[in-house]
Coordinates of C-alpha atoms and ligand atoms in Angstrom, one line a residue:
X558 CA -30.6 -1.1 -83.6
X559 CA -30.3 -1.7 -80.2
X560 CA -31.7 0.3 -77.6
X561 CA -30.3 0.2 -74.1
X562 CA -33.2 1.3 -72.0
X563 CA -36.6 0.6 -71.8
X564 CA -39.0 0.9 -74.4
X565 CA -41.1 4.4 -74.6
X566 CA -38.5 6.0 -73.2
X567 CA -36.3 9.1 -74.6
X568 CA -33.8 6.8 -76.2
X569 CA -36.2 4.6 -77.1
X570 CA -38.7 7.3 -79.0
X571 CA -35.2 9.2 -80.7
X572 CA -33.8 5.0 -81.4
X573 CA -37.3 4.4 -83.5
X574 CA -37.5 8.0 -85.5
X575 CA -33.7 7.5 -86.5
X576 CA -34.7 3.7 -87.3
X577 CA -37.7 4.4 -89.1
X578 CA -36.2 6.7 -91.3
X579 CA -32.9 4.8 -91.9
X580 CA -34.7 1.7 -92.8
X581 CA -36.6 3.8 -96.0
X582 CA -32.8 5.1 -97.1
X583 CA -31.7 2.0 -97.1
X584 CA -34.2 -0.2 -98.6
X585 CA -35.0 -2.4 -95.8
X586 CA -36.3 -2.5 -92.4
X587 CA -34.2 -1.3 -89.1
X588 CA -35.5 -3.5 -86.1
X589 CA -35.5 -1.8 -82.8
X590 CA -34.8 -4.1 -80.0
X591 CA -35.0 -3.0 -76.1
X592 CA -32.0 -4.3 -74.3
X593 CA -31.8 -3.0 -70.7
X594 CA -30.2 -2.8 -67.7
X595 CA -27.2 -1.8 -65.8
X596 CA -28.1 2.0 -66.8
X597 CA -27.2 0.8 -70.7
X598 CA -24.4 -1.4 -70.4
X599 CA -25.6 -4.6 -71.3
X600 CA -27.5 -3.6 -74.6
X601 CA -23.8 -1.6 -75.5
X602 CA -22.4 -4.7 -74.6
X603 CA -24.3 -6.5 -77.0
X604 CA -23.6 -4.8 -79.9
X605 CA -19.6 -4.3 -78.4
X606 CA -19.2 -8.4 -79.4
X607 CA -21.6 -8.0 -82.2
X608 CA -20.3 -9.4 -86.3
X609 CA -18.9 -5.9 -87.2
X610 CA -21.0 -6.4 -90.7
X611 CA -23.1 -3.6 -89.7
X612 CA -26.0 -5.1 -89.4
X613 CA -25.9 -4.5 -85.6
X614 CA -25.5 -0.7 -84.2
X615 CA -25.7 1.0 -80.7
X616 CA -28.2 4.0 -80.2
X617 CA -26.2 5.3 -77.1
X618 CA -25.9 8.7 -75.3
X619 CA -23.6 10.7 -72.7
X620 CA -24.2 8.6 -70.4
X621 CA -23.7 4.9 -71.9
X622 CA -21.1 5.8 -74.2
X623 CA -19.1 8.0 -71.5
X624 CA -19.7 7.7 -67.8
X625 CA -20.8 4.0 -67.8
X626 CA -16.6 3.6 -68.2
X627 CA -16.0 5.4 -65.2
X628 CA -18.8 3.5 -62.8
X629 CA -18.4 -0.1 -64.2
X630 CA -16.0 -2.4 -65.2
X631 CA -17.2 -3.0 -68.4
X632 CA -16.2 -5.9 -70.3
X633 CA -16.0 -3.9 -73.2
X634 CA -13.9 -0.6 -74.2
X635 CA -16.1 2.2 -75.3
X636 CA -13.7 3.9 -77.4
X637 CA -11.7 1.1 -78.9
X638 CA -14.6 -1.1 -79.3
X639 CA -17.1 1.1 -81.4
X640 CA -17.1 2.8 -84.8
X641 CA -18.9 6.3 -84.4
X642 CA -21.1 6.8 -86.8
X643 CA -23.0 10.3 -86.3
X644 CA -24.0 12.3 -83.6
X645 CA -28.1 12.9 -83.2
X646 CA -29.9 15.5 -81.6
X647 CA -29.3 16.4 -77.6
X648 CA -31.6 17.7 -74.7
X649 CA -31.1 19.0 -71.4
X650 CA -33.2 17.8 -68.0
X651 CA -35.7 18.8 -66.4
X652 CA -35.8 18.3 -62.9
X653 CA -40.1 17.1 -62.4
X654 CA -42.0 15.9 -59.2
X655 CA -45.1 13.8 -58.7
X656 CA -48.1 16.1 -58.1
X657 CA -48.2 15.4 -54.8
X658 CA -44.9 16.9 -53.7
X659 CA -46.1 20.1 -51.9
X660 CA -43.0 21.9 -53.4
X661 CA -44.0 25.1 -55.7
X662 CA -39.9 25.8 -56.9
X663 CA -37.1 24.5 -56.6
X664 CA -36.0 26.1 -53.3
X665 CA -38.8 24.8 -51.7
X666 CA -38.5 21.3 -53.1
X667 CA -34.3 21.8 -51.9
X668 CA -35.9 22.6 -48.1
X669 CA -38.8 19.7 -48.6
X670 CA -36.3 16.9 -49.3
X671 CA -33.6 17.9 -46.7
X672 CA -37.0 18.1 -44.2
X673 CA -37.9 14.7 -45.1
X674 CA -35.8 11.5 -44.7
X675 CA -36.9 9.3 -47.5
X676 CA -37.5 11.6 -50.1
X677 CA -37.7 8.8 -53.3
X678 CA -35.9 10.0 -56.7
X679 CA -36.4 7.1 -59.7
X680 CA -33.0 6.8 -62.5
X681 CA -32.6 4.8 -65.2
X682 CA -30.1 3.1 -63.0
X683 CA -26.7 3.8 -61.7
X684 CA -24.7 5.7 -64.0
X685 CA -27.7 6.4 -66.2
X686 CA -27.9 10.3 -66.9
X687 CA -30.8 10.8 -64.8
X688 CA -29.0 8.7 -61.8
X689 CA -25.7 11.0 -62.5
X690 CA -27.8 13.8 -62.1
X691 CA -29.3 12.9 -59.2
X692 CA -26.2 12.5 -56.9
X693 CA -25.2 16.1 -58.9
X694 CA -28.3 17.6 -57.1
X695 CA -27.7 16.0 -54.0
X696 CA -23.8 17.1 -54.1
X697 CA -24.9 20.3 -55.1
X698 CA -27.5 21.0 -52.3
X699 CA -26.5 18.9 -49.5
X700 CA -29.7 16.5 -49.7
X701 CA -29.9 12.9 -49.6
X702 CA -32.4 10.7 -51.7
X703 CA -34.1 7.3 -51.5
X704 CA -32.8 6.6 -55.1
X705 CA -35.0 4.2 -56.6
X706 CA -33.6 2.6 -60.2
X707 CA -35.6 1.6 -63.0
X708 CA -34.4 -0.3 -66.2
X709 CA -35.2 3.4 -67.8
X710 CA -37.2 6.5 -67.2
X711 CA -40.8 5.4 -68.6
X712 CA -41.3 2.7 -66.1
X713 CA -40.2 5.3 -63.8
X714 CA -41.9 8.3 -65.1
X715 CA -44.8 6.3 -65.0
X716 CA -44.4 5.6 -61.1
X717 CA -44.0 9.2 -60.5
X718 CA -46.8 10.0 -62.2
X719 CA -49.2 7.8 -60.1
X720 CA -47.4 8.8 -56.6
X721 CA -45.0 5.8 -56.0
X722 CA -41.5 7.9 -56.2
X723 CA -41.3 11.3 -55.5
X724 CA -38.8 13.3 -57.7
X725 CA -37.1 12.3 -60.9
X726 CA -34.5 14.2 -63.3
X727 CA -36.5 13.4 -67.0
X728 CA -34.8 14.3 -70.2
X729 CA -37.3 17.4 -71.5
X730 CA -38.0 15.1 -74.7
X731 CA -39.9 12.4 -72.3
X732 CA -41.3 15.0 -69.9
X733 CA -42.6 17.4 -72.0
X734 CA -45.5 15.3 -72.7
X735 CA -46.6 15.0 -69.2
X736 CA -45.6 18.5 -68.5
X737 CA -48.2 19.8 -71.3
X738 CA -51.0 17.4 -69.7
X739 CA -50.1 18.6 -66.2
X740 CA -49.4 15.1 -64.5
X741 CA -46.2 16.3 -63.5
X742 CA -44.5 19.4 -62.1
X743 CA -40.9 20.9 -63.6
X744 CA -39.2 23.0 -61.5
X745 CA -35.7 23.9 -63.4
X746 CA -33.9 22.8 -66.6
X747 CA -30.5 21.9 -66.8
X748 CA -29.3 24.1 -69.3
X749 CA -27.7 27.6 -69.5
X750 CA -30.8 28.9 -71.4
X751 CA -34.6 27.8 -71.3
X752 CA -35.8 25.0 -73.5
X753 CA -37.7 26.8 -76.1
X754 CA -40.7 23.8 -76.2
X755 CA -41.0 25.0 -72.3
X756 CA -40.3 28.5 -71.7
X757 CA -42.6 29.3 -68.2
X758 CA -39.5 26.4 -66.9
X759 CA -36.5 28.4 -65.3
X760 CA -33.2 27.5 -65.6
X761 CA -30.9 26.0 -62.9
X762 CA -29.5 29.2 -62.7
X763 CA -32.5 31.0 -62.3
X764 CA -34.0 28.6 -60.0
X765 CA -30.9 28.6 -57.5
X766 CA -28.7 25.7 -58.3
X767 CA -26.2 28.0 -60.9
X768 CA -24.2 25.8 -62.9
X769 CA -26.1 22.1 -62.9
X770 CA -26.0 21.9 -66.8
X771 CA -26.3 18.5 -68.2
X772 CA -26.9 18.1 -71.8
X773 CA -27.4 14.5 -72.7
X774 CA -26.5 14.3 -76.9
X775 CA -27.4 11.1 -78.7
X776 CA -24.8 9.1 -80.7
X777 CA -25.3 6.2 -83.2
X778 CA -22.0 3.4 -83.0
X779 CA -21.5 0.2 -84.8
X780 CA -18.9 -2.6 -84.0
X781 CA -15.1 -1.7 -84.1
X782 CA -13.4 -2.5 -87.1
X783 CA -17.0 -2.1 -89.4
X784 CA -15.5 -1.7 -92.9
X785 CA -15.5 2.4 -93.5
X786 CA -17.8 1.9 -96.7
X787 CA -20.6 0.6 -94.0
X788 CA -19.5 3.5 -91.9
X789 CA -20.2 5.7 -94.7
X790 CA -23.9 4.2 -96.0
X791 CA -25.1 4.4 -92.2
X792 CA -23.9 7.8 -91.5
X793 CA -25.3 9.1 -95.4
X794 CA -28.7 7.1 -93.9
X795 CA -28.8 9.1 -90.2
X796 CA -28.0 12.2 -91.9
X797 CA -30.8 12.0 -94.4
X798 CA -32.6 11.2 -91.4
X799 CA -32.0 14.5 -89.7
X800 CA -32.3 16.2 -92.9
X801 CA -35.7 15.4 -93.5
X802 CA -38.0 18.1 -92.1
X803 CA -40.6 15.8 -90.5
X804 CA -38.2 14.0 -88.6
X805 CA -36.6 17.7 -88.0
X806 CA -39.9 18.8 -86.5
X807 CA -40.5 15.9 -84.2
X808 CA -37.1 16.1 -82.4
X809 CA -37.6 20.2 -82.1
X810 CA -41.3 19.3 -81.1
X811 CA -40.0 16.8 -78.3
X812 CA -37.7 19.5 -77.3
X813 CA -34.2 18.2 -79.1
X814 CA -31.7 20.5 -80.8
X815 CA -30.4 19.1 -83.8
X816 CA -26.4 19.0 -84.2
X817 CA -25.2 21.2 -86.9
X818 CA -24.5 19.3 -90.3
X819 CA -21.0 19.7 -89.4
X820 CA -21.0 17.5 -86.6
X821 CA -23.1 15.1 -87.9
X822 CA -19.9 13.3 -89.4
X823 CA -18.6 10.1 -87.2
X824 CA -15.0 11.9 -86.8
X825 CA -17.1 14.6 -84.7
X826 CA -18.8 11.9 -82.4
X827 CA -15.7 10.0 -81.8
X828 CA -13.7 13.4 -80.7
X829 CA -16.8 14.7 -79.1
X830 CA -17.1 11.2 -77.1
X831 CA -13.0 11.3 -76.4
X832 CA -13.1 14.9 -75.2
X833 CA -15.9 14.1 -72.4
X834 CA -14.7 11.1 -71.6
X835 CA -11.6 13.1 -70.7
X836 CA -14.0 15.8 -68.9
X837 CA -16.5 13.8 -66.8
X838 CA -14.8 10.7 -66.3
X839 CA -12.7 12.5 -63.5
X840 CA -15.6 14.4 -62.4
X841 CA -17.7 11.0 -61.6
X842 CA -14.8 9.1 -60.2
X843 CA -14.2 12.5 -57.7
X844 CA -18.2 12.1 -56.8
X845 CA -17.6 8.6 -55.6
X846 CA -20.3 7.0 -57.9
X847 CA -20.0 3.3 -58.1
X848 CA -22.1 0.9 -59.8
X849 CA -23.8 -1.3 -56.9
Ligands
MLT1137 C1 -33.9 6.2 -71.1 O1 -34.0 6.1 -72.3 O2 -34.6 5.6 -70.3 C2 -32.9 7.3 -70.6 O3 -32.1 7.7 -71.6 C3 -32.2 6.8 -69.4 C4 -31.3 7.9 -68.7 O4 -31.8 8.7 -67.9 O5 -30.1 7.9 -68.9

């Protein structure tokens, strides 16, 4: 299974609990293997011109199976080349500073960075879902960052958390951690409602910035043209997966909402993936976000 983004990260943690538990359905082991860069698109890439035996799959999300085809020219096609297999669990952002930003909420931390010219903000790199949601925020308030990308949000979570960047938009399943121990501040969640793992955390709509929702949902793919028996076992495997009320209980811990059984099928992740490919892919392209 390969996992775009560096390891300890939110794909990576969701990649190794779907893994662990696939490999024990299956009667043998799943290996996880950290591919990064290029906010995804090489480790998608990978398993895009991988034997379609499925013995190689793609742990992907929003943003790597979505709006990587509408910032890169990717030398793959992400809906001709992949066989969905099932959706997996989703979470909204959180938008989190470093300690040391002076900013209490979120309208403060709007005034602090339009006050101060090199403001730094760390993404998983351009086009990952916490660089989209950084020029949203910037769009949205009329600020401008330092934007600083990472090969994934650990190693940049990690910076925050010692001082080096300033801001960061962290999936609430990697954050939540360092929100508990307090090495981090959240000031709004990207979500219509409040995550229920952090519920002293306003929405964006409470906080002042109505309407900048991003939900980033987790897919599993394989190589196009995988034989629809594979298709079958691995989906029977992920579902068990999320069906098993440990695994059930670390995603909700982390702060992930499980899909409903009936989306869990890989006819719902490919229409899900086609229909916001058809939303966002205009909505990037209109924001002017380019790979560099
Ligand atoms: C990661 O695993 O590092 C993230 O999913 C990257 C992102 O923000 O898109």
């Amino acid at each position: 299974m390969i996992v775009p983004f560096a390891a300890g990260g939110p794909t990576d943690v969701i990649g190794r609990l779907m893994a662990d538990h696939m490999g024990r359905t299956l009667g043998q082991n799943v290996i996880v293997e950290d591919v990064t860069g290029a906010a995804g698109s090489i480790g998608v890439g990978r398993v895009a011109h991988a034997p379609n035996d499925g013995y190689t799959l793609s742990i992907g999300h929003w943003s790597t199976h979505v709006v990587n085809g509408a910032i890169y020219a990717l030398p793959y096609d992400l809906l001709r080349d992949f066989e969905p297999i099932a959706l997996l669990p989703s979470n909204p952002m959180f938008i989190v500073s470093s300690n040391s930003v002076p900013a209490k909420n979120l309208k403060e931390l709007v005034a602090w960075v339009k006050a101060n010219a090199n403001v730094t903000i760390g993404t998983a790199g351009v086009g990952s879902g916490s660089h989209i949601s950084a020029v949203y925020f910037q769009n949205f308030t009329g600020t401008h960052f330092q934007i600083v990308p990472y090969r994934g949000t650990d190693p940049a979570l990690l910076d925050l958390m010692a001082g080096r960047i300033d801001v960061m938009f962290d999936q609430v399943s990697e954050a939540m951690q360092r929100l508990r121990d307090g090495t981090i501040r959240a000031y709004a969640v990207t979500a219509k409602t409040r995550s229920p793992v952090a519920p002293d955390v306003p929405t964006v709509d409470e906080a002042g910035l109505t309407g900048l929702y991003i939900n980033i949902w987790y897919g599993l793919w394989a190589p196009a043209g995988t034989p629809l028996g594979i298709i079958a076992k691995l989906n029977r495997a992920a579902t068990a997966a999320m069906a098993d009320p440990a695994v059930q209980k670390r995603f909700t811990d982390l702060g992930l909402e499980m899909p409903p059984a009936a989306q869990q099928t890989p006819e719902a992740l490919g229409k899900l993936q086609r229909a916001e490919v058809e939303k966002w892919w205009p909505i990037i392209k209109a924001a002017g976000i380019k790979a560099e």
